Each structure stands twice: as C-alpha cells, then as structure tokens.
C-alpha cells in the first residue's frame, strides 16, 4: 500500500488495489500441464543464456547485469550450498532484504532444493521479526539490502544461533557467511528438485493490522495459475521491461516482480533508493510500471511546478501541440514506453485518473489479497467504472454474502494459514469460499465496488454505522495528506486523524504556511462531507505531529494503518477535541 522506497505501498492490505493500462498483444508464453514457475525460468535460461535478465544498481553510476546464464549459475551454486547444509526437505528458508537481484537468485535456489521461501519485510520491529522467524521455523536466513535504522531494530529479532547468509549491499559489519564467497567455493548443483503444483512454495506473512501476522501458505499452483492469468490479460512478453521497487516480500510484487519475469523472461531493473528513483526509472524505461497513489500525485505535482495547470490544459487542447507536450511530459517522467501503468493501496481520485488518461496512460483498477495471491478482479479496457475495481479474472467466481461480505473462489486461493487451523476455518467457508473481509457491491455487469471492511465498520452514539475506509481514501487522495484514520465509535459524530505529507509538514514548520494548510483542510472536510450521508459526516480533522511507522506500530510494513494503535494513542484527547467545536485541530504542533 511502505513500499521499500515510499511511505505507502502498493500491496497493502489484505485488500489491495491495482490499476493497469493497455495495448499490444504479441506471442505469449503458454502454460503447460504440470509445469510451475521455477520450470519456466529454467527454460528461459536454457533458451536465452546470453540475454540480460536483471540489472542492479551498485551505487553511484555503477550497475551490474546478469544474463540468464549468469543468473542461473549463481542460483545453482547457492542451491549447492543449501543442499550441503543437509536441512530436512522441505524446510523454511527466510529472505530479509529490499528488492535486489540476489533476492530472486536466493528464492530460486530455495525452490531448486525443495525448500519453502519465507519473505521477511525489510521494515519490521524486532518483535515481529522474531515472531516470523520462529513461527515459520526458518532454518536459514538470507540478509540483504536494508536501511540502517530498520536493520538496527530487526537484527535484535534474529534468534541467537540462526544460520545467516549476507547478500552483497547488505549492512556493513555483518559476520555472516557471504554470498560471493559461497558462490566462489561451490560448483553448480547437479540435480534440481522437480516441484509439483500441489507442493507448498512459500509462506507469506500478512502485515498484521490486527493481532499477530498470519502465515499464508501458497502452493506452486497458487502462484503459477495467477501468473498466467495476468500474463494473458495484460499481454506480458520477454520484450517487456519492469522496474522493481515495491516490496517483493509482499504478495503483489512477488507476483509481478518475480513470478511474471520467471515465466516470461522480461528484463527486470531494480531501484537503488528514493533519491535516485528518477535516474533508476530513466535507466529502465519500463513498459510495465506499478506505483502508489502518493507517487502518481507527486509526478503530477512535479509537472505543475514546471508549468501552471491552466497553461498545460490550454496546450493539451491544441491538436498538434498536444501530441508533442504529452510525449515530452511522459519522457520527463520516464514513462514514455509504458504500455501498462498501475497504482495501488487506495483508489486514485477521478480527476487524477482523468489527467493521466489525457496523457495517454489509462489506469485500470483491480483487486486482490495475499490469501489469493492477488488474483481476483481487474478492470477490462473500455469497461472501467469510477469507484469500481473491475470484474472477476478468468477462473474467479464471486458472491456477496448475506452480511454484505465479498467472498471469492480463485486459482490463487491459499492452502491455509501456517499452524493456524482456527484462522483458516474462519477465513475459508465450509463450502470452500474465501472470506475477503471486505464489504462489496456488484453492478449489473458484475463489476465490484468495495464499500468497507467488515470488522472496521463502527456505530456512532446516534446508532448509525460508518464505514471508515472509503472516507479515508478520499482524504489520502488529497496531495497534502499522507495517511488518515477515521474513527468515532460511540461518539456523536465521526472524525479523522490525519498525518500530513512530507512537503506539507515542511510548509508548516519551515514555510509558515500553517494558516493556508488549515484552510485547505477545512475545504477538504467540507468537500468530503458534502458527498457523505448525514450520519457519516465528520465533525473535525485532527492533524497530528508524529511519525506513523512500522517500527512504532502505527502502520504495518506495507504502510496500512493500524487502527487500534492510532485510536488507543489518541483516545485520551477525544473529549477535548469534540468539545472544542473546531473544524481543524492541530495536535502537538
């Protein structure tokens, strides 16, 4: 919804939103009976040994490329080392790193030796790191590219005595076995273990917005079928280029940034860090691009800083000039070659969608969750409807339960939660449907609209129900707002606790623009309220001056708000806030 480099991550909830645009339909990789994701990458490596597969920034202007042959050779050498450890087959092997080439090589090595991969988010607390490693019974841990602050916290959660291997670009000073040294001393593994569709491939731990994380068990079939579903729907081929920077430890990027490249052989580029993102984007010139609402908004703001919106609108209405302006803008954004553009974590506002569509990027929404490997709904070109997340993908069946909950059956539906039969029974109905936890509505052609989370809906003291998520989405669509939490259980009216974005915070602290931003927030409050039913209208916005981070428990690793933590932290101030009768409240500024 916290990607690795941005405050909000693409795949963010158990409910995740994607958006895609469209064109082109070249020859696609065909799914073959009994074959699974690792089989296809082995085929690609054999067919195109000298073609570049991965491009990794190494600091400064330096990059390192891997051909398919080089990628497979390193993977097989690491597989040989894993095999030499004589771990019980299958064992769980964890990977804790930001996206990088070694992530994919390590995961393929795990697959080739018959083991199960366990991604670890690169921004967990020590407590959650420890829980994930111990609960998954991981026997080995790869430690890779990590920022210093999260690493200082996360290393406290690594169980004493756990065997660890460090990637290049890992934090300095690690005394673990080093990837390059192990690769240098091992020959390639002679026999690659054949994986079957029914075997467990991975355990992905949910971000845990309520309670402890749950380990979603996914089979190779759960990963392979959705991969082909996506490839066929958006026509991915080996000619595509993709910039991987959203957290591969989450299901969405694992699907798009690992499984799809393994099957199609498309060229994957990695981003180095936030400050080099434009450079990384320019290097890749992606044909497929996924991002988050905040970045799409920042792209637009960057354009507006160079050209007034009114002037740009005029230019875009002049036929010949319009084509040149669009071409120049997309090139400046690094998106000139994009065929499919995506966004996630929350809906993009209609005016922003229209703005990008006017530039030639039609963003189409979709929906999925970790428990079905993100394979559920997607908008079809020309059939989009604002506020709706698309129609069921091929092989997906949907229904709305009596209580309004969306339930689905999909090829990606999990095997269950690891060592948690009770939660599995709660999530999968007796007749085999996955409970999404989302309330939904269907229109006359089956398009899905998400209306809220079943467990998040609350009553005010007036006895009326309020669904917070759709209201929060309207607030975080505003360029000044980073995150928002709508509450008001048992109160006379609902309210919003809001975290400003970085630029807005600087404008208040350093630019003396507090009054101007307060006026903007009052206007936002009115605008949102005007579109709500009377019982849903918010009484005030409380702008807090604090950090909401995974490390302090206010958000999940994917930057999804932890509602209970935010409400608990601010409950003591509610009486004062409601009594003040102010529309905008500045808390601890």
Short mmCIF file of C-alpha atoms in Angstrom, two decimals, residues 471 474-475 523-532 537-538:
data_model
loop_
_atom_site.label_atom_id
_atom_site.label_comp_id
_atom_site.label_asym_id
_atom_site.label_seq_id
_atom_site.Cartn_x
_atom_site.Cartn_y
_atom_site.Cartn_z
CA UNK A 471 -13.88 8.05 3.66
CA UNK A 474 -10.99 10.44 -0.08
CA UNK A 475 -8.66 12.12 2.41
CA UNK A 523 -12.17 22.92 2.44
CA UNK A 524 -11.31 19.22 2.22
CA UNK A 525 -13.51 18.46 5.23
CA UNK A 526 -16.43 20.29 3.61
CA UNK A 527 -15.87 18.69 0.22
CA UNK A 528 -15.78 15.17 1.62
CA UNK A 529 -18.73 15.79 3.95
CA UNK A 530 -20.83 17.14 1.08
CA UNK A 531 -20.64 13.73 -0.56
CA UNK A 532 -21.49 11.70 2.57
CA UNK A 537 -20.19 13.41 8.08
CA UNK A 538 -17.04 14.18 10.08
#
